[in-house]
XYZ file of C-alpha atoms in Angstrom:
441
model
C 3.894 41.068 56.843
C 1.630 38.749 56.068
C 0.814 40.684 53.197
C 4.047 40.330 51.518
C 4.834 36.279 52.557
C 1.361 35.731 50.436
C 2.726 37.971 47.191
C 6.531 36.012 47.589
C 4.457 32.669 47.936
C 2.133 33.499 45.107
C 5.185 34.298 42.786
C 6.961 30.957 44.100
C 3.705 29.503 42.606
C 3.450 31.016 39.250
C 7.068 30.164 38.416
C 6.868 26.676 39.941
C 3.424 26.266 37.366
C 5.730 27.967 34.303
C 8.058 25.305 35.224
C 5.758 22.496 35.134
C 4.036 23.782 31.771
C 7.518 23.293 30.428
C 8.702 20.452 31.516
C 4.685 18.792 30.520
C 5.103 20.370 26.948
C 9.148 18.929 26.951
C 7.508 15.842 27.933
C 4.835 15.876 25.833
C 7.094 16.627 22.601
C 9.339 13.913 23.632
C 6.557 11.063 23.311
C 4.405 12.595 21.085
C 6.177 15.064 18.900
C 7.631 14.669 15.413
C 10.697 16.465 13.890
C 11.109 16.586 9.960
C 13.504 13.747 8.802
C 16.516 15.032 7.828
C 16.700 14.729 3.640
C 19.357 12.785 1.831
C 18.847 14.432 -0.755
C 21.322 17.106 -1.431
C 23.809 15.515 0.454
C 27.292 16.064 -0.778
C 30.190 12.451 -0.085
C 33.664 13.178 -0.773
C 35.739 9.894 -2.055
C 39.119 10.686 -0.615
C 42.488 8.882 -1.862
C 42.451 5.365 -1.597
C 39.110 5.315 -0.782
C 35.868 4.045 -3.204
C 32.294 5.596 -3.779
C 31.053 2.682 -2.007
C 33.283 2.495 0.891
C 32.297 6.634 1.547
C 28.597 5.716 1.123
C 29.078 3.461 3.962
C 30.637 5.922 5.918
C 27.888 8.829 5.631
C 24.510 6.221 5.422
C 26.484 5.221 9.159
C 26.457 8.624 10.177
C 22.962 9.128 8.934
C 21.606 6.614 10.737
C 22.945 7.388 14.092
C 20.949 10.527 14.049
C 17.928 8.636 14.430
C 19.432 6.421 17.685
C 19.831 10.088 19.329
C 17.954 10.723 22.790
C 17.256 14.506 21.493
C 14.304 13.549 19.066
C 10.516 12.318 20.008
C 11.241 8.675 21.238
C 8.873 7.587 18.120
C 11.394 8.464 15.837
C 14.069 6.813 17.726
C 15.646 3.547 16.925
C 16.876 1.187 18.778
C 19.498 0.249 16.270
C 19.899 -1.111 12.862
C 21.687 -3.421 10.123
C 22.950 -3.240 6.389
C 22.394 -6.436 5.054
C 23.803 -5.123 1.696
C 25.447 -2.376 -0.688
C 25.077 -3.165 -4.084
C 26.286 -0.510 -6.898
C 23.941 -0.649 -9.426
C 25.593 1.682 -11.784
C 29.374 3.211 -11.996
C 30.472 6.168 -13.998
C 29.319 10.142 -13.622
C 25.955 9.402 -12.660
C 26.548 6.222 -10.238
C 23.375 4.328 -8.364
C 23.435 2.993 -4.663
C 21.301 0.315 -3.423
C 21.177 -0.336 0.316
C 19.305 -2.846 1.894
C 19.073 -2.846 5.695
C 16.502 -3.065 8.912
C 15.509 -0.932 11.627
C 14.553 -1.846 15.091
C 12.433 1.256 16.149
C 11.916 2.468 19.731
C 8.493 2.183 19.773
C 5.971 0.487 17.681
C 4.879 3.362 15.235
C 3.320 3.039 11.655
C 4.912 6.836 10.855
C 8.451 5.589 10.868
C 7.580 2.866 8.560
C 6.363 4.754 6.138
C 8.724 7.664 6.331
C 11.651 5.213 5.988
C 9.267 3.457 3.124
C 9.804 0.335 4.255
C 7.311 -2.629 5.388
C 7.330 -3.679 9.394
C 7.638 -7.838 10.007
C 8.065 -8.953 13.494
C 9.152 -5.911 15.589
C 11.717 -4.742 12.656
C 11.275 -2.399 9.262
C 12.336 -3.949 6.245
C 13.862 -0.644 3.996
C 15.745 -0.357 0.492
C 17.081 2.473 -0.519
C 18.210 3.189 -4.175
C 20.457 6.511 -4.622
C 21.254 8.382 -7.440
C 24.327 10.451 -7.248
C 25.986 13.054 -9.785
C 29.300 14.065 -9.958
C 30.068 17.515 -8.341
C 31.396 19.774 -11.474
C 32.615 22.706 -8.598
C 34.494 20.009 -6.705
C 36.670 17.067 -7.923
C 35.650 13.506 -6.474
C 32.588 14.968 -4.579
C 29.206 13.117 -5.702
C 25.766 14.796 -4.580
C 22.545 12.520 -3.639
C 20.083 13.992 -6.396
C 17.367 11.265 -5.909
C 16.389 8.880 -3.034
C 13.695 5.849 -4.250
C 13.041 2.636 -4.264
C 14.063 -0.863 -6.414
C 10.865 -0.594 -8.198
C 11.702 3.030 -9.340
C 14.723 2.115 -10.782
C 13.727 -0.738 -12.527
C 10.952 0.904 -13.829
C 13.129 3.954 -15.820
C 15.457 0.594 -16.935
C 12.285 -0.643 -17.926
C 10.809 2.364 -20.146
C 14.073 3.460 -21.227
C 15.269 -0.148 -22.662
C 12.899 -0.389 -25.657
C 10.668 -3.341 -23.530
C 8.198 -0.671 -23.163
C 7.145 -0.262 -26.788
C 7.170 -3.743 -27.357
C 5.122 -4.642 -24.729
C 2.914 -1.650 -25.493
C 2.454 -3.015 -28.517
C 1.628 -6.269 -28.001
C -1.296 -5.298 -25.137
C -2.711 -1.975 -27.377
C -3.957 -4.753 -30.167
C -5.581 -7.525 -27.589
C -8.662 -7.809 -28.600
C -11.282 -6.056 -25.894
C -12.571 -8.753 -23.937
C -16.800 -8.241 -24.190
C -18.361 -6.858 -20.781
C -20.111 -8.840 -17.868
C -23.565 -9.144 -18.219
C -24.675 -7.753 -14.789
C -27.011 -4.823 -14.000
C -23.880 -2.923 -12.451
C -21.210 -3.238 -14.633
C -18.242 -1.920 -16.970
C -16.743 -2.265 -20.520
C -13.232 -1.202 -22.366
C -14.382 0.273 -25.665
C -11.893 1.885 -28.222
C -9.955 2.968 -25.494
C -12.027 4.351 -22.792
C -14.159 3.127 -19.889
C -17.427 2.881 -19.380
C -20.000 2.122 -16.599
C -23.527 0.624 -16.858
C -26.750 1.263 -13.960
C -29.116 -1.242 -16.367
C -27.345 -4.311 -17.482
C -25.548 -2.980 -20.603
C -28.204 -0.715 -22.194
C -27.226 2.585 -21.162
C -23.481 3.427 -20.719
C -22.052 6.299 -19.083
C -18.101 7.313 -19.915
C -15.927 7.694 -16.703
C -13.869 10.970 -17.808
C -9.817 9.290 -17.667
C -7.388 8.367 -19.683
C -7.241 4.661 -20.314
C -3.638 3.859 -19.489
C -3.715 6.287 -16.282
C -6.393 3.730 -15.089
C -4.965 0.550 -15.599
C -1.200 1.074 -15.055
C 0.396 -0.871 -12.702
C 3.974 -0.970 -11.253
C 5.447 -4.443 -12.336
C 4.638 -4.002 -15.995
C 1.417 -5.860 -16.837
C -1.091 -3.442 -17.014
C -3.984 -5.050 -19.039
C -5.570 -2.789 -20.927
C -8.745 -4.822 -21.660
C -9.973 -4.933 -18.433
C -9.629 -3.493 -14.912
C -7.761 -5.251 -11.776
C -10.483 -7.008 -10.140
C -11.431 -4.784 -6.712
C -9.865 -1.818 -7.289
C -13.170 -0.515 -8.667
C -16.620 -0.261 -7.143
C -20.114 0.106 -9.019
C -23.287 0.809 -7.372
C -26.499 2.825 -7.401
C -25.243 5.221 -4.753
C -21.066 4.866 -4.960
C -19.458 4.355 -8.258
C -15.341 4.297 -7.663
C -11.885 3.303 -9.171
C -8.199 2.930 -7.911
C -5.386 4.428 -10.214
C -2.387 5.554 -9.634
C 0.708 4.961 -8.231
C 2.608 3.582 -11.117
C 6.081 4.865 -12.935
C 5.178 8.049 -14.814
C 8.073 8.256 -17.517
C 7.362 11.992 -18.227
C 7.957 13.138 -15.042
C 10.597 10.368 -13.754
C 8.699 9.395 -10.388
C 5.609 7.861 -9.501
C 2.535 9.331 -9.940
C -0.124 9.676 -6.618
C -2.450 6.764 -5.913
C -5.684 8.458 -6.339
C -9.598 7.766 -6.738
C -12.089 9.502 -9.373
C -15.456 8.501 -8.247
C -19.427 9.392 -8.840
C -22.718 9.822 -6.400
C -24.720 10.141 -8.951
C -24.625 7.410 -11.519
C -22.230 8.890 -13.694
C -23.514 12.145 -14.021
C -20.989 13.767 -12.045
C -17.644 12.679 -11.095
C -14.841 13.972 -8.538
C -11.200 12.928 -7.635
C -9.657 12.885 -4.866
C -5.726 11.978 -3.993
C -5.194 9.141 -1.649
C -1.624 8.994 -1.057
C 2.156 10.598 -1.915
C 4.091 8.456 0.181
C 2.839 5.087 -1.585
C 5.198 4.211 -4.692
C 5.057 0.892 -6.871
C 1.950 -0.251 -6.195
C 0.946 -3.356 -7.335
C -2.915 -3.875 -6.821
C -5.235 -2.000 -4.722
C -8.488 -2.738 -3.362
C -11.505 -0.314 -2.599
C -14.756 -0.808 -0.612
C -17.291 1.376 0.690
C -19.294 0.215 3.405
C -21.423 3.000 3.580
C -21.400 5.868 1.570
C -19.572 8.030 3.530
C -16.600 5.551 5.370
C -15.141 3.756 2.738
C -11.180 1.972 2.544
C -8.461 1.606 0.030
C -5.958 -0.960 0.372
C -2.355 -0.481 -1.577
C 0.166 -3.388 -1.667
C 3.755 -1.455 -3.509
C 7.182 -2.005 -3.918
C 7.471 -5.854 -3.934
C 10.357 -7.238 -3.021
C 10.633 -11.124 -4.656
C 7.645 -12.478 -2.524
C 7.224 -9.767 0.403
C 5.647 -6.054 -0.034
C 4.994 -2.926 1.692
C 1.070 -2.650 2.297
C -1.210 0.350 4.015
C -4.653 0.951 4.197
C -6.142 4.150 3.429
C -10.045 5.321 5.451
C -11.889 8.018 4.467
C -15.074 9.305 6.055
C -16.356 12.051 3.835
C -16.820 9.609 0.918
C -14.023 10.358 -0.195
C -13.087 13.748 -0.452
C -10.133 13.424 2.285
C -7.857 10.561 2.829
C -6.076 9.429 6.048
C -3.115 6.375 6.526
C -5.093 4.208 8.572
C -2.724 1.195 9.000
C -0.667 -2.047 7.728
C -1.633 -4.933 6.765
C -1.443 -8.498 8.925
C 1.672 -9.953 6.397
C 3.845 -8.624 4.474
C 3.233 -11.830 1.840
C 1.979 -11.055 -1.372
C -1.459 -9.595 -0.691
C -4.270 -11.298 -2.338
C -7.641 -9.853 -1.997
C -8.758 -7.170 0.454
C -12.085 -5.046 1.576
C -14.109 -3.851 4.379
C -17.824 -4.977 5.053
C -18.642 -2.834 7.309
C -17.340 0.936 8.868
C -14.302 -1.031 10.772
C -14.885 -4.770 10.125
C -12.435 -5.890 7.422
C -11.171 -9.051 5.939
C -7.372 -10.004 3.655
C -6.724 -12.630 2.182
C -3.149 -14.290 0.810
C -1.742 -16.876 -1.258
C -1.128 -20.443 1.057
C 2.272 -20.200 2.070
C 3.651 -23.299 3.591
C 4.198 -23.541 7.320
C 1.628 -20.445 7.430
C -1.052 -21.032 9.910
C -3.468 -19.535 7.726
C -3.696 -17.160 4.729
C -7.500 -15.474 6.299
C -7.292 -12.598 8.462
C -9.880 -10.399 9.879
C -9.593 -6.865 11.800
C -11.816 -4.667 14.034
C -10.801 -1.269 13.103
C -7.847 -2.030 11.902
C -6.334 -3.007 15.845
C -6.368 -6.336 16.243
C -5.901 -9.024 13.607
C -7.294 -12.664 13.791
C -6.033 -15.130 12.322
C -9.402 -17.108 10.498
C -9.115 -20.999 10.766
C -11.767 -22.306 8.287
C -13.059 -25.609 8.251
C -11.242 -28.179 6.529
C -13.474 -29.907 3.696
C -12.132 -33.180 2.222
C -13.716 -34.502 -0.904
C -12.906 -37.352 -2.740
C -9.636 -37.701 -0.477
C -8.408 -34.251 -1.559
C -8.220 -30.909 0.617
C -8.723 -28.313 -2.514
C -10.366 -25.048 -1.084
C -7.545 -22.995 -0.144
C -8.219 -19.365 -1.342
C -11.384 -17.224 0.469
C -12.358 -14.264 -1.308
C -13.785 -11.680 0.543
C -17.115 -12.004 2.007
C -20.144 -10.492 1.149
C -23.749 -9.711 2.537
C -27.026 -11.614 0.931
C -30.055 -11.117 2.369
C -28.411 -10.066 5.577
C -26.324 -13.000 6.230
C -22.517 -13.166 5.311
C -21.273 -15.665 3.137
C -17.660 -16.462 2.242
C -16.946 -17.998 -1.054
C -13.458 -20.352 -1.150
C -11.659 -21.510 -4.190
C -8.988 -23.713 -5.298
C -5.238 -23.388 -5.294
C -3.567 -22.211 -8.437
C -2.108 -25.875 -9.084
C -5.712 -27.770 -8.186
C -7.865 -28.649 -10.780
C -10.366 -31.018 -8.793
C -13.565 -30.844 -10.777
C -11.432 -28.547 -13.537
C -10.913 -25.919 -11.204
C -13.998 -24.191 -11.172
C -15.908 -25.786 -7.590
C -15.965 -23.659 -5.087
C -17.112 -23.855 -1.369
C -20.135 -21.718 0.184
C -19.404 -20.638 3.714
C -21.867 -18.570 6.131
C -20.913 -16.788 9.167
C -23.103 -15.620 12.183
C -20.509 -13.708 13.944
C -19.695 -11.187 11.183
C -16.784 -14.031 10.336
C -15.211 -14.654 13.383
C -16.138 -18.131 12.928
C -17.678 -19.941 9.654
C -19.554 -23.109 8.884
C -19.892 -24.836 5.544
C -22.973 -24.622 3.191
C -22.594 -25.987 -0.072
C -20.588 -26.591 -2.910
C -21.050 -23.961 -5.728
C -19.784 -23.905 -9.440
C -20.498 -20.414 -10.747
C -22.171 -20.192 -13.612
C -20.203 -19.324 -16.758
C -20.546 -15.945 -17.342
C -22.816 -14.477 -19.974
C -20.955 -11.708 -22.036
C -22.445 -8.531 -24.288
């Protein structure tokens, strides 16, 4: 009798743990999970009598949207609601384009939404803007299809390339005269057409193996082809690296990945390595390598008048693999930015006014803090505004600080020293510098 209670029991208990492994994994899926994002693309509207393009656009981008306030996906993909601020039709005819501009209020705090909605996250809300391209259905009379789903920047960019401003500005930057290298015992020059890196000063120079204009494109159409944006390439004995990519590739009508070619070995072998799909417009980026296996790229893309999407990129094979590590601490235009050590990093901004500061430093990419420098006041004026990022000499950290764009105390060149002994939580002044002018080969 007993016998048989202890079997019943014992299948009461294996069910009852079935059910719990269900309802954990339910659970589970429910805060953790991810479902794939339903695709616009493909989508078919139907403009019925009396109705517009616009008007119907409204009606489905409504409908799409209210899939995402559903209880049925992962919470992290949930939002709490959201807001058009505008529909503008860019272009009419067979082949009509769509911008919408709106915000998101997510759930929960997530960076995956963000960037799967390609937008940029400022106080609790994503910023998107969506530009469609539609075609007109041939099977089906007033039907248009979504063929393309992209950003402001993309579409500007095609105007761009397609409107003859192109060649002319082509043009105009292919016959700059090359601007002579830096003479410094790691350095680069722009000869007749290519790139080239120097271990010794500028006596023995070693080709890096790209294409010119792949290197220096940019998104906003001033790629300089004379020389490189400054921090989006590193050279050093042990880590030699640049930042391309990114940018409006006319052949293929998208943007092209933001990736990294980079060398171990002084130049005698190089690799390259694909940092990002999802990233589109970029701007500038910014690469450091703390040590020669963690190293950080920083991406600011599709600006937006004065405000842009940024992420940061880690990698801890030196390279070789690339994860999304994070945003940025504003969504102003982003200045300067690099890591001195495996998870201590420092961005800085232009000064915006009412902004408490334009310094900001993270611990792995957590926590930002806001950096209050000290205020120096010469001759009645307040004129170092802009930090760079700081660097190591002789162990200690120093933090150089220039002038605004509009100052020109002492013509513009002074700058002011700063050391830190907390790894720049907090920074004292030193001495006034005026670097050197610099001695070109």
């Amino acid at each position: 009798m007993f016998k048989n209670l202890w079997h019943k029991d014992k299948g009461f208990v294996v069910a009852l743990g079935l059910v719990g492994c269900l309802i954990l994994s339910a659970i589970g899926f429910y805060f953790l999970g991810t479902v794939p994002m339903t695709e616009p693309v493909g989508t078919e509207i139907v403009v019925h009598r009396g109705d517009n393009l616009e008007s119907m656009i409204q009606v489905w981008f409504k409908s799409y949207m209210e899939g995402y306030e559903s209880f049925l996906i992962p919470v992290k993909q949930q939002i709490k609601g959201y807001e058009v601020k505008s529909y503008t039709t860019l272009e009419t005819g067979d082949n009509p384009v769509v911008q919408i501009d709106f915000t998101i209020s997510p759930r929960v705090k997530n960076q995956d939404l963000t960037l799967a909605f390609e937008g940029f996250e400022e106080k609790g809300e994503i910023h998107c803007q969506w530009v469609l391209w539609l075609k007109e259905s041939v099977a089906q009379e007033e039907t248009y299809v979504i063929t393309r789903v992209g950003r402001r920047a993309q579409y500007d960019a095609e105007i761009y390339y397609e409107s003859g401003e192109q060649e002319k500005d082509e043009y105009e930057q292919e016959f700059i005269e090359e601007i002579p290298y830096t003479q410094t015992m790691y350095t680069y020059k722009i000869d007749n057409e290519k790139c080239y890196v120097s271990y010794d000063g500028g006596q023995m120079w070693v080709e890096v193996p790209i294409d010119l204009e792949t290197l220096v494109k940019v998104s906003d159409g001033h790629s300089s082809y004379n020389k490189l944006q400054e921090g989006s390439y590193l050279i050093s004995p042990n880590k030699t690296a640049f930042v391309f990519g990114g940018a409006y590739n006319a052949e293929e009508k998208g943007f092209s990945p933001l990736k990294l070619i980079y060398s171990n070995d002084q130049g005698q072998s190089w690799q390259t390595s694909v940092i990002s799909s999802e990233v589109s417009g970029v701007r500038v980026k910014f690469v450091s390598f703390p040590t020669s296996s963690v190293g950080y790229v920083v991406a600011a893309f599709g600006r937006t008048m004065s405000q842009e999407a940024q992420a940061i990129f880690k990698t801890v094979d030196g390279g070789i693999t690339w994860e999304y590590f994070g945003s940025t601490p504003r969504t102003s235009l982003l200045q300067a930015a690099g890591f001195i050590t495996e998870t201590i990093g420092f961005f800085t901004y232009p000064i915006v006014e009412g902004a408490d500061t334009n310094f900001y430093r993270t611990d792995n990419g957590y926590i930002y803090s806001e950096i209050n420098l000290p205020v120096i006041e010469v001759d009645g004026l307040t004129p170092f505004v802009q930090p760079e990022i700081p660097y190591f000499e002789n162990d200690e950290l120093y933090l150089m600080v220039g002038q605004g764009p509009d100052s020109d105390y002492k013509g513009g060149r002074l700058m002011a020293k700063f050391k830190s002994n907390d790894l720049g939580m907090t920074w004292e002044f030193v001495e006034y510098v005026e670097p050197p002018v610099t001695e070109i080969g």
